[in-house]
Amino acid sequence: MSVRRMAALCLIAITLSGCGSEPTAAVPAPASPAAVITPAPAPTLTIVDPWVKTTKEGMTAAFGTLVNDTDADVVVVSGASPLSPKIELHEVVDDDGKMIMRPKEGGFTIPARGSHQLQPGGDHIMLMGVTEEVKPGAQIEFTLTLKDGGTVTFTAVGKDFAGGKEDYQPGMDMGES
């Protein structure tokens, strides 16, 4: 038998043996659209060091630093928490030499690639009619709603705080007439 004929027969034998046997290496099937894993989008807004002033009852406030890592301004328009039936975004402003607390019109705007400080004596998240005592170390859940309809959730920790003359109790001047 010639070398060419033998090579041809070997090639035919190899081809035919591959038709009926199991493949030696698994070839992955194309992924269906439901199986495609895409990374979660980066959050539009985060909050650094969130905390809530401890209180036995009445009102309290949440603080921290809102951080925007996007290329567009982000606006927080409202908030919610299981701790309080009513939450408002507040600011403290000078009104004819008197510092008053009032709802922040338009919410909190966090500039693109910037931050916005929530602090005693300044902008803060106001919780009214809290439903349980906030003790040091308590874990308080929050959801902030953004102007674009998105939401951001976070957990704030209860902390004792005695500065700034904030008592966040009913009857305090909140700029309401």
XYZ file of N, CA, C and O in Angstrom:
708
model
N 0.838 -1.156 0.000
C 0.000 0.000 0.000
C 0.893 1.230 0.000
O 1.885 1.274 0.709
N 0.476 2.225 -0.788
C 1.296 3.422 -0.883
C 1.107 4.279 0.365
O 0.109 4.177 1.067
N 2.062 5.151 0.613
C 2.030 6.026 1.769
C 0.831 6.971 1.666
O 0.132 7.214 2.637
N 0.555 7.432 0.438
C -0.583 8.325 0.255
C -1.890 7.625 0.560
O -2.767 8.194 1.213
N -2.029 6.418 0.092
C -3.273 5.689 0.313
C -3.442 5.388 1.797
O -4.535 5.485 2.348
N -2.374 5.041 2.470
C -2.445 4.764 3.889
C -2.815 6.020 4.665
O -3.633 5.972 5.580
N -2.274 7.171 4.314
C -2.586 8.433 4.984
C -4.052 8.783 4.773
O -4.748 9.236 5.691
N -4.564 8.545 3.557
C -5.963 8.830 3.269
C -6.871 7.937 4.093
O -7.889 8.383 4.632
N -6.544 6.651 4.208
C -7.357 5.735 5.008
C -7.329 6.124 6.489
O -8.352 6.057 7.174
N -6.190 6.533 6.971
C -6.096 6.980 8.372
C -6.953 8.205 8.605
O -7.654 8.314 9.613
N -6.922 9.142 7.657
C -7.714 10.345 7.769
C -9.200 10.020 7.775
O -9.970 10.550 8.580
N -9.625 9.103 6.917
C -11.030 8.677 6.886
C -11.397 8.003 8.206
O -12.446 8.277 8.792
N -10.525 7.153 8.721
C -10.794 6.450 9.983
C -10.922 7.442 11.144
O -11.799 7.321 11.997
N -10.069 8.434 11.187
C -10.116 9.439 12.255
C -11.409 10.236 12.155
O -12.098 10.481 13.142
N -11.782 10.623 10.936
C -12.999 11.403 10.731
C -14.213 10.593 11.141
O -15.096 11.087 11.848
N -14.305 9.338 10.719
C -15.449 8.491 11.049
C -15.512 8.181 12.539
O -16.591 8.166 13.128
N -14.377 7.963 13.187
C -14.402 7.655 14.614
C -14.857 8.866 15.421
O -15.468 8.726 16.461
N -14.613 10.068 14.935
C -15.057 11.279 15.630
C -16.554 11.494 15.502
O -17.165 12.154 16.336
N -17.200 10.938 14.509
C -18.627 11.169 14.305
C -19.486 10.496 15.348
O -20.527 10.991 15.715
N -19.086 9.307 15.823
C -19.952 8.583 16.740
C -19.494 8.604 18.169
O -20.142 8.047 19.026
N -18.395 9.215 18.484
C -17.893 9.175 19.856
C -18.155 10.494 20.566
O -18.507 11.489 19.959
N -17.941 10.443 21.861
C -18.085 11.643 22.694
C -16.949 12.601 22.367
O -15.833 12.180 22.137
N -17.221 13.887 22.391
C -16.124 14.834 22.171
C -15.142 14.770 23.330
O -15.523 14.487 24.453
N -13.887 15.000 23.023
C -12.878 14.939 24.066
C -12.848 16.201 24.907
O -12.428 16.168 26.035
N -13.287 17.315 24.382
C -13.328 18.561 25.144
C -14.722 19.156 25.004
O -15.255 19.219 23.912
N -15.287 19.567 26.119
C -16.624 20.159 26.089
C -16.545 21.545 25.481
O -15.674 22.337 25.817
N -17.451 21.795 24.572
C -17.549 23.117 23.965
C -18.745 23.797 24.602
O -19.856 23.275 24.536
N -18.539 24.928 25.266
C -19.669 25.573 25.939
C -20.728 26.020 24.934
O -20.409 26.520 23.868
N -21.974 25.815 25.327
C -23.086 26.269 24.502
C -23.211 27.775 24.661
O -22.872 28.319 25.701
N -23.699 28.424 23.630
C -23.873 29.870 23.777
C -24.854 30.166 24.907
O -25.831 29.457 25.092
N -24.578 31.187 25.677
C -25.431 31.543 26.815
C -26.737 32.140 26.322
O -26.752 32.926 25.381
N -27.800 31.754 26.989
C -29.088 32.368 26.658
C -29.116 33.746 27.302
O -28.396 34.004 28.259
N -29.966 34.640 26.809
C -29.995 35.990 27.382
C -30.232 35.995 28.890
O -29.712 36.826 29.591
N -30.998 35.052 29.407
C -31.268 35.017 30.849
C -30.035 34.612 31.644
O -29.933 34.899 32.817
N -29.102 33.927 30.999
C -27.933 33.431 31.712
C -26.762 34.405 31.652
O -25.769 34.197 32.310
N -26.874 35.452 30.889
C -25.781 36.410 30.767
C -25.682 37.200 32.067
O -26.653 37.751 32.555
N -24.503 37.232 32.625
C -24.283 37.968 33.868
C -23.639 39.297 33.517
O -22.577 39.345 32.925
N -24.321 40.354 33.889
C -23.756 41.678 33.665
C -23.485 42.294 35.029
O -24.259 42.101 35.965
N -22.405 43.015 35.151
C -22.109 43.620 36.447
C -23.187 44.644 36.814
O -23.739 45.316 35.950
N -23.480 44.719 38.097
C -24.465 45.692 38.573
C -23.925 47.091 38.344
O -22.722 47.327 38.496
N -24.805 48.008 37.959
C -24.312 49.377 37.771
C -23.838 49.957 39.093
O -24.358 49.610 40.151
N -22.852 50.802 38.998
C -22.341 51.452 40.215
C -23.443 52.327 40.799
O -24.215 52.921 40.061
N -23.534 52.380 42.124
C -24.580 53.218 42.701
C -24.372 54.684 42.324
O -23.244 55.148 42.214
N -25.480 55.376 42.139
C -25.406 56.791 41.773
C -24.946 57.614 42.958
O -24.315 58.644 42.799
N -25.311 57.139 44.152
C -25.070 57.914 45.362
C -24.760 56.954 46.499
O -25.380 55.897 46.613
N -23.812 57.321 47.333
C -23.521 56.557 48.545
C -23.511 57.526 49.718
O -23.465 58.741 49.522
N -23.554 56.965 50.908
C -23.465 57.807 52.106
C -22.349 57.253 52.981
O -22.267 56.057 53.231
N -21.477 58.142 53.423
C -20.327 57.783 54.243
C -20.631 58.155 55.690
O -21.139 59.247 55.974
N -20.329 57.243 56.610
C -20.502 57.446 58.051
C -21.910 57.906 58.445
O -22.067 58.899 59.172
N -22.954 57.201 58.008
C -24.309 57.619 58.393
C -24.602 57.303 59.855
O -24.243 56.245 60.359
N -25.237 58.263 60.539
C -25.598 58.052 61.939
C -26.880 58.808 62.270
O -27.277 59.728 61.567
N -27.526 58.362 63.350
C -28.765 58.966 63.831
C -28.564 59.349 65.282
O -28.026 58.556 66.078
N -29.003 60.555 65.644
C -28.905 61.006 67.034
C -29.847 60.159 67.891
O -31.009 59.955 67.547
N -29.329 59.655 68.998
C -30.150 58.849 69.902
C -31.290 59.691 70.464
O -31.160 60.907 70.633
N -32.402 59.040 70.750
C -33.561 59.710 71.340
C -34.466 58.665 71.982
O -34.477 57.509 71.563
N -35.211 59.090 72.993
C -36.184 58.199 73.625
C -37.497 58.222 72.853
O -38.175 57.225 72.727
N -37.858 59.426 72.329
C -39.126 59.590 71.601
C -39.097 60.902 70.840
O -38.124 61.658 70.921
N -40.159 61.193 70.117
C -40.291 62.481 69.441
C -39.591 62.521 68.105
O -39.914 61.763 67.201
N -38.618 63.419 68.002
C -37.912 63.631 66.745
C -36.431 63.346 66.907
O -35.898 63.416 68.002
N -35.816 63.053 65.778
C -34.369 62.925 65.741
C -33.925 63.231 64.323
O -34.757 63.592 63.473
N -32.648 63.116 64.055
C -32.135 63.429 62.721
C -31.010 62.478 62.351
O -30.346 61.910 63.220
N -30.835 62.320 61.043
C -29.767 61.476 60.499
C -28.753 62.366 59.776
O -29.120 63.379 59.161
N -27.492 61.938 59.861
C -26.383 62.714 59.321
C -25.418 61.786 58.586
O -25.507 60.572 58.691
N -24.467 62.363 57.894
C -23.440 61.626 57.159
C -23.000 62.476 55.978
O -23.357 63.652 55.871
N -22.265 61.884 55.060
C -21.826 62.597 53.867
C -22.337 61.866 52.639
O -22.002 60.697 52.429
N -23.164 62.554 51.838
C -23.660 62.001 50.580
C -22.575 62.182 49.528
O -22.042 63.293 49.366
N -22.227 61.112 48.815
C -21.146 61.150 47.831
C -21.690 60.739 46.466
O -22.298 59.679 46.323
N -21.447 61.583 45.479
C -21.890 61.356 44.103
C -20.672 61.040 43.245
O -19.841 61.910 43.007
N -20.572 59.803 42.770
C -19.439 59.404 41.935
C -19.776 59.414 40.450
O -19.087 58.770 39.654
N -20.848 60.106 40.064
C -21.233 60.151 38.657
C -20.821 61.482 38.044
O -20.344 62.380 38.729
N -21.063 61.607 36.740
C -20.709 62.829 36.018
C -21.865 63.825 35.928
O -21.791 64.786 35.180
N -22.941 63.579 36.679
C -24.096 64.490 36.679
C -24.527 64.754 38.118
O -24.331 63.917 38.999
N -25.127 65.915 38.351
C -25.671 66.214 39.673
C -26.742 65.182 40.027
O -27.456 64.692 39.148
N -26.851 64.861 41.312
C -27.884 63.956 41.814
C -28.670 64.742 42.860
O -28.083 65.430 43.699
N -30.003 64.628 42.812
C -30.849 65.354 43.759
C -31.657 64.358 44.583
O -32.365 63.517 44.034
N -31.508 64.441 45.912
C -32.314 63.638 46.835
C -33.576 64.446 47.119
O -33.483 65.592 47.568
N -34.757 63.851 46.858
C -36.003 64.599 47.031
C -36.822 64.147 48.235
O -37.692 64.888 48.709
N -36.576 62.939 48.751
C -37.320 62.481 49.930
C -36.604 61.306 50.574
O -35.666 60.752 50.015
N -37.110 60.938 51.755
C -36.544 59.815 52.480
C -37.626 59.040 53.193
O -38.739 59.534 53.405
N -37.302 57.802 53.559
C -38.232 56.952 54.300
C -37.426 56.051 55.225
O -36.258 55.742 54.960
N -38.060 55.647 56.338
C -37.442 54.743 57.304
C -38.542 54.066 58.109
O -39.544 54.716 58.448
N -38.363 52.789 58.446
C -39.338 52.131 59.310
C -39.419 52.780 60.694
O -40.387 52.584 61.408
N -38.426 53.576 61.057
C -38.380 54.223 62.367
C -39.363 55.386 62.486
O -39.741 55.753 63.591
N -39.777 55.959 61.366
C -40.587 57.180 61.424
C -41.642 57.210 60.324
O -41.327 56.939 59.168
N -42.873 57.611 60.691
C -43.906 57.731 59.665
C -43.736 58.971 58.797
O -44.303 59.063 57.722
N -42.941 59.936 59.267
C -42.753 61.174 58.514
C -41.287 61.582 58.527
O -40.700 61.781 59.595
N -40.721 61.708 57.344
C -39.330 62.141 57.197
C -39.291 63.318 56.243
O -39.960 63.318 55.218
N -38.509 64.323 56.611
C -38.317 65.493 55.755
C -36.828 65.771 55.618
O -36.047 65.477 56.525
N -36.457 66.364 54.497
C -35.094 66.833 54.291
C -35.071 68.270 54.793
O -35.859 69.099 54.347
N -34.185 68.545 55.747
C -34.173 69.854 56.412
C -32.852 70.581 56.228
O -31.813 69.982 55.984
N -32.959 71.897 56.446
C -31.796 72.773 56.504
C -31.952 73.670 57.722
O -33.060 73.857 58.234
N -30.841 74.206 58.197
C -30.855 75.195 59.265
C -30.329 76.480 58.641
O -29.251 76.489 58.044
N -31.135 77.564 58.773
C -30.774 78.836 58.147
C -30.907 79.973 59.141
O -31.629 79.867 60.128
N -30.214 81.051 58.851
C -30.299 82.263 59.663
C -31.483 83.090 59.153
O -31.522 83.484 57.992
N -32.445 83.356 60.038
C -33.614 84.155 59.702
C -33.637 85.359 60.638
O -34.069 85.263 61.781
N -33.107 86.492 60.161
C -33.006 87.715 60.960
C -32.292 87.474 62.282
O -32.766 87.872 63.348
N -31.140 86.810 62.232
C -30.331 86.577 63.420
C -30.760 85.379 64.254
O -30.133 85.091 65.268
N -31.802 84.701 63.835
C -32.277 83.530 64.572
C -32.114 82.289 63.689
O -32.549 82.283 62.541
N -31.471 81.265 64.226
C -31.279 80.030 63.464
C -32.571 79.215 63.516
O -33.068 78.925 64.602
N -33.101 78.910 62.341
C -34.319 78.100 62.288
C -34.097 76.875 61.401
O -33.279 76.892 60.488
N -34.858 75.846 61.710
C -34.822 74.621 60.929
C -36.090 74.608 60.074
O -37.168 74.933 60.550
N -35.919 74.228 58.799
C -37.081 74.168 57.912
C -36.835 73.131 56.813
O -35.686 72.761 56.550
N -37.927 72.675 56.171
C -37.748 71.756 55.041
C -36.894 72.415 53.955
O -37.021 73.615 53.693
N -36.035 71.621 53.355
C -35.131 72.118 52.304
C -35.854 72.035 50.965
O -36.108 70.949 50.451
N -36.206 73.184 50.431
C -36.913 73.219 49.164
C -36.060 72.641 48.043
O -34.906 72.990 47.899
N -36.640 71.716 47.277
C -35.916 71.101 46.166
C -35.029 69.948 46.581
O -34.433 69.297 45.735
N -34.888 69.695 47.882
C -34.070 68.577 48.352
C -32.593 68.915 48.408
O -32.198 70.079 48.383
N -31.784 67.871 48.499
C -30.329 68.029 48.575
C -29.734 67.756 47.194
O -29.930 66.682 46.642
N -28.977 68.712 46.657
C -28.286 68.515 45.382
C -26.838 68.162 45.671
O -26.130 68.912 46.355
N -26.431 67.013 45.159
C -25.055 66.571 45.328
C -24.379 66.747 43.968
O -24.772 66.107 42.985
N -23.371 67.633 43.883
C -22.769 67.918 42.574
C -22.052 66.707 41.985
O -21.613 65.813 42.707
N -21.946 66.705 40.664
C -21.214 65.649 39.963
C -19.822 65.508 40.556
O -19.143 66.506 40.800
N -19.444 64.269 40.858
C -18.123 63.956 41.428
C -17.868 64.721 42.719
O -16.732 65.006 43.072
N -18.951 65.043 43.452
C -18.805 65.811 44.685
C -19.537 65.174 45.849
O -19.985 64.034 45.779
N -19.658 65.939 46.928
C -20.314 65.430 48.130
C -21.170 66.527 48.758
O -21.051 67.703 48.403
N -22.025 66.106 49.675
C -22.906 67.032 50.391
C -22.968 66.574 51.844
O -23.373 65.454 52.124
N -22.571 67.452 52.743
C -22.484 67.133 54.164
C -23.848 67.266 54.838
O -24.506 68.295 54.696
N -24.267 66.227 55.566
C -25.436 66.283 56.442
C -24.875 66.328 57.851
O -24.177 65.398 58.271
N -25.160 67.427 58.594
C -24.518 67.600 59.890
C -25.419 68.377 60.845
O -26.277 69.141 60.403
N -25.210 68.194 62.145
C -25.959 68.988 63.120
C -25.742 70.472 62.856
O -24.626 70.906 62.555
N -26.823 71.237 62.909
C -26.732 72.661 62.651
C -26.750 73.006 61.178
O -26.619 74.169 60.806
N -26.911 72.013 60.318
C -26.938 72.232 58.873
C -27.991 71.336 58.238
O -29.009 71.006 58.849
N -27.746 70.940 57.003
C -28.676 70.036 56.328
C -28.689 68.691 57.048
O -27.657 68.222 57.550
N -29.879 68.076 57.101
C -30.016 66.774 57.768
C -31.315 66.105 57.324
O -32.165 66.733 56.690
N -31.449 64.841 57.666
C -32.666 64.080 57.397
C -33.445 64.044 58.705
O -32.979 63.474 59.695
N -34.612 64.667 58.725
C -35.419 64.808 59.939
C -36.421 63.663 60.053
O -37.155 63.391 59.114
N -36.436 62.995 61.205
C -37.394 61.922 61.484
C -38.354 62.432 62.547
O -37.925 62.799 63.642
N -39.636 62.444 62.241
C -40.646 62.964 63.176
C -41.552 61.835 63.640
O -41.940 60.980 62.850
N -41.874 61.858 64.942
C -42.747 60.822 65.492
C -42.108 59.447 65.459
O -42.749 58.465 65.081
N -40.833 59.374 65.876
C -40.136 58.081 65.828
C -40.939 57.026 66.592
O -41.559 57.319 67.615
N -40.943 55.815 66.079
C -41.795 54.752 66.613
C -41.138 53.929 67.711
O -41.808 53.124 68.345
N -39.833 54.108 67.916
C -39.152 53.405 69.006
C -37.911 54.179 69.432
O -37.402 55.014 68.682
N -37.442 53.890 70.622
C -36.248 54.548 71.147
C -35.040 54.213 70.273
O -34.890 53.084 69.816
N -34.214 55.222 70.031
C -32.963 55.017 69.307
C -31.844 55.023 70.338
O -31.560 56.049 70.948
N -31.237 53.858 70.541
C -30.142 53.717 71.500
C -28.806 53.712 70.757
O -28.762 53.444 69.552
N -27.713 53.977 71.476
C -26.399 53.899 70.834
C -26.204 52.518 70.201
O -26.519 51.496 70.808
N -25.724 52.503 68.969
C -25.480 51.248 68.262
C -26.675 50.720 67.489
O -26.543 49.764 66.730
N -27.849 51.328 67.659
C -29.037 50.875 66.917
C -28.763 50.957 65.418
O -28.046 51.850 64.955
N -29.316 50.024 64.670
C -29.173 49.994 63.212
C -30.481 50.486 62.596
O -31.500 49.811 62.716
N -30.453 51.636 61.948
C -31.652 52.262 61.404
C -31.587 52.236 59.869
O -30.650 52.773 59.275
N -32.584 51.618 59.254
C -32.649 51.511 57.793
C -33.261 52.779 57.186
O -34.203 53.338 57.739
N -32.733 53.203 56.048
C -33.236 54.361 55.317
C -33.310 54.053 53.832
O -32.511 53.275 53.316
N -34.242 54.716 53.162
C -34.302 54.726 51.702
C -34.446 56.176 51.271
O -35.350 56.871 51.735
N -33.536 56.623 50.433
C -33.628 57.967 49.865
C -34.144 57.843 48.437
O -33.729 56.955 47.696
N -35.050 58.743 48.065
C -35.571 58.763 46.699
C -34.926 59.923 45.960
O -34.859 61.047 46.471
N -34.460 59.624 44.755
C -33.772 60.617 43.934
C -34.744 61.252 42.942
O -35.790 60.666 42.614
N -34.393 62.412 42.446
C -35.243 63.145 41.508
C -35.543 62.307 40.263
O -36.634 62.390 39.707
N -34.591 61.476 39.830
C -34.806 60.660 38.634
C -35.642 59.403 38.907
O -35.846 58.577 38.035
N -36.121 59.249 40.158
C -36.949 58.099 40.512
C -36.171 56.947 41.125
O -36.760 56.015 41.663
N -34.856 56.993 41.059
C -34.037 55.948 41.662
C -34.073 56.035 43.181
O -34.534 57.036 43.749
N -33.616 54.988 43.828
C -33.545 54.980 45.287
C -32.169 54.521 45.742
O -31.461 53.826 45.018
N -31.833 54.933 46.943
C -30.574 54.539 47.584
C -30.929 54.089 48.992
O -31.627 54.812 49.715
N -30.471 52.905 49.389
C -30.721 52.430 50.748
C -29.418 52.407 51.530
O -28.341 52.214 50.964
N -29.549 52.624 52.839
C -28.383 52.563 53.716
C -28.848 52.308 55.135
O -30.023 52.435 55.451
N -27.911 51.939 55.980
C -28.171 51.723 57.399
C -27.325 52.713 58.184
O -26.117 52.820 57.963
N -27.988 53.447 59.095
C -27.289 54.407 59.951
C -27.235 53.851 61.366
O -28.120 53.107 61.784
N -26.212 54.220 62.102
C -26.030 53.729 63.468
C -26.441 54.819 64.470
O -26.183 56.003 64.240
N -27.098 54.416 65.558
C -27.473 55.352 66.614
C -26.243 55.819 67.373
O -25.388 55.013 67.732
N -26.139 57.140 67.598
C -25.012 57.721 68.343
C -25.527 58.797 69.280
O -26.399 59.582 68.918
N -24.944 58.846 70.480
C -25.214 59.953 71.396
C -24.552 61.199 70.834
O -23.426 61.131 70.324
N -25.232 62.341 70.931
C -24.668 63.602 70.474
C -25.287 64.716 71.297
O -26.512 64.839 71.349
N -24.464 65.537 71.929
C -24.980 66.592 72.803
C -24.691 67.991 72.263
O -25.113 68.966 72.851
N -23.980 68.111 71.142
C -23.588 69.428 70.646
C -24.635 70.096 69.788
O -25.655 69.519 69.437
N -24.388 71.346 69.467
C -25.194 72.084 68.507
C -26.566 72.534 68.976
O -27.312 73.100 68.206
N -26.923 72.271 70.226
C -28.208 72.688 70.790
C -29.403 72.124 70.030
O -30.479 72.689 70.051
N -29.221 71.006 69.326
C -30.355 70.388 68.661
C -31.063 69.486 69.647
O -30.432 68.676 70.307
N -32.383 69.644 69.760
C -33.102 68.662 70.568
C -34.190 67.986 69.749
O -34.702 66.968 70.140
N -34.517 68.522 68.584
C -35.446 67.897 67.651
C -36.705 67.402 68.346
O -37.130 66.274 68.185
N -37.295 68.249 69.155
C -38.511 67.881 69.871
C -39.691 68.706 69.361
O -39.512 69.825 68.887
N -40.909 68.156 69.485
C -42.085 68.919 69.058
C -42.123 70.274 69.754
O -41.728 70.403 70.902
N -42.591 71.268 69.024
C -42.712 72.605 69.595
C -41.529 73.490 69.300
O -41.586 74.687 69.518
N -40.424 72.939 68.796
C -39.291 73.791 68.480
C -39.579 74.583 67.214
O -40.431 74.206 66.422
N -38.913 75.686 67.034
C -39.149 76.542 65.873
C -38.595 75.855 64.625
O -37.403 75.635 64.503
N -39.489 75.490 63.734
C -39.069 74.853 62.492
C -39.388 75.751 61.299
O -39.571 75.285 60.194
N -39.528 77.057 61.560
C -39.773 77.989 60.467
C -41.203 77.976 59.984
O -41.521 78.511 58.945
N -42.085 77.356 60.752
C -43.499 77.306 60.363
C -44.240 78.414 61.071
O -44.045 78.672 62.239
N -45.120 79.072 60.364
C -45.884 80.163 60.968
C -47.279 79.712 61.304
O -47.857 78.914 60.697
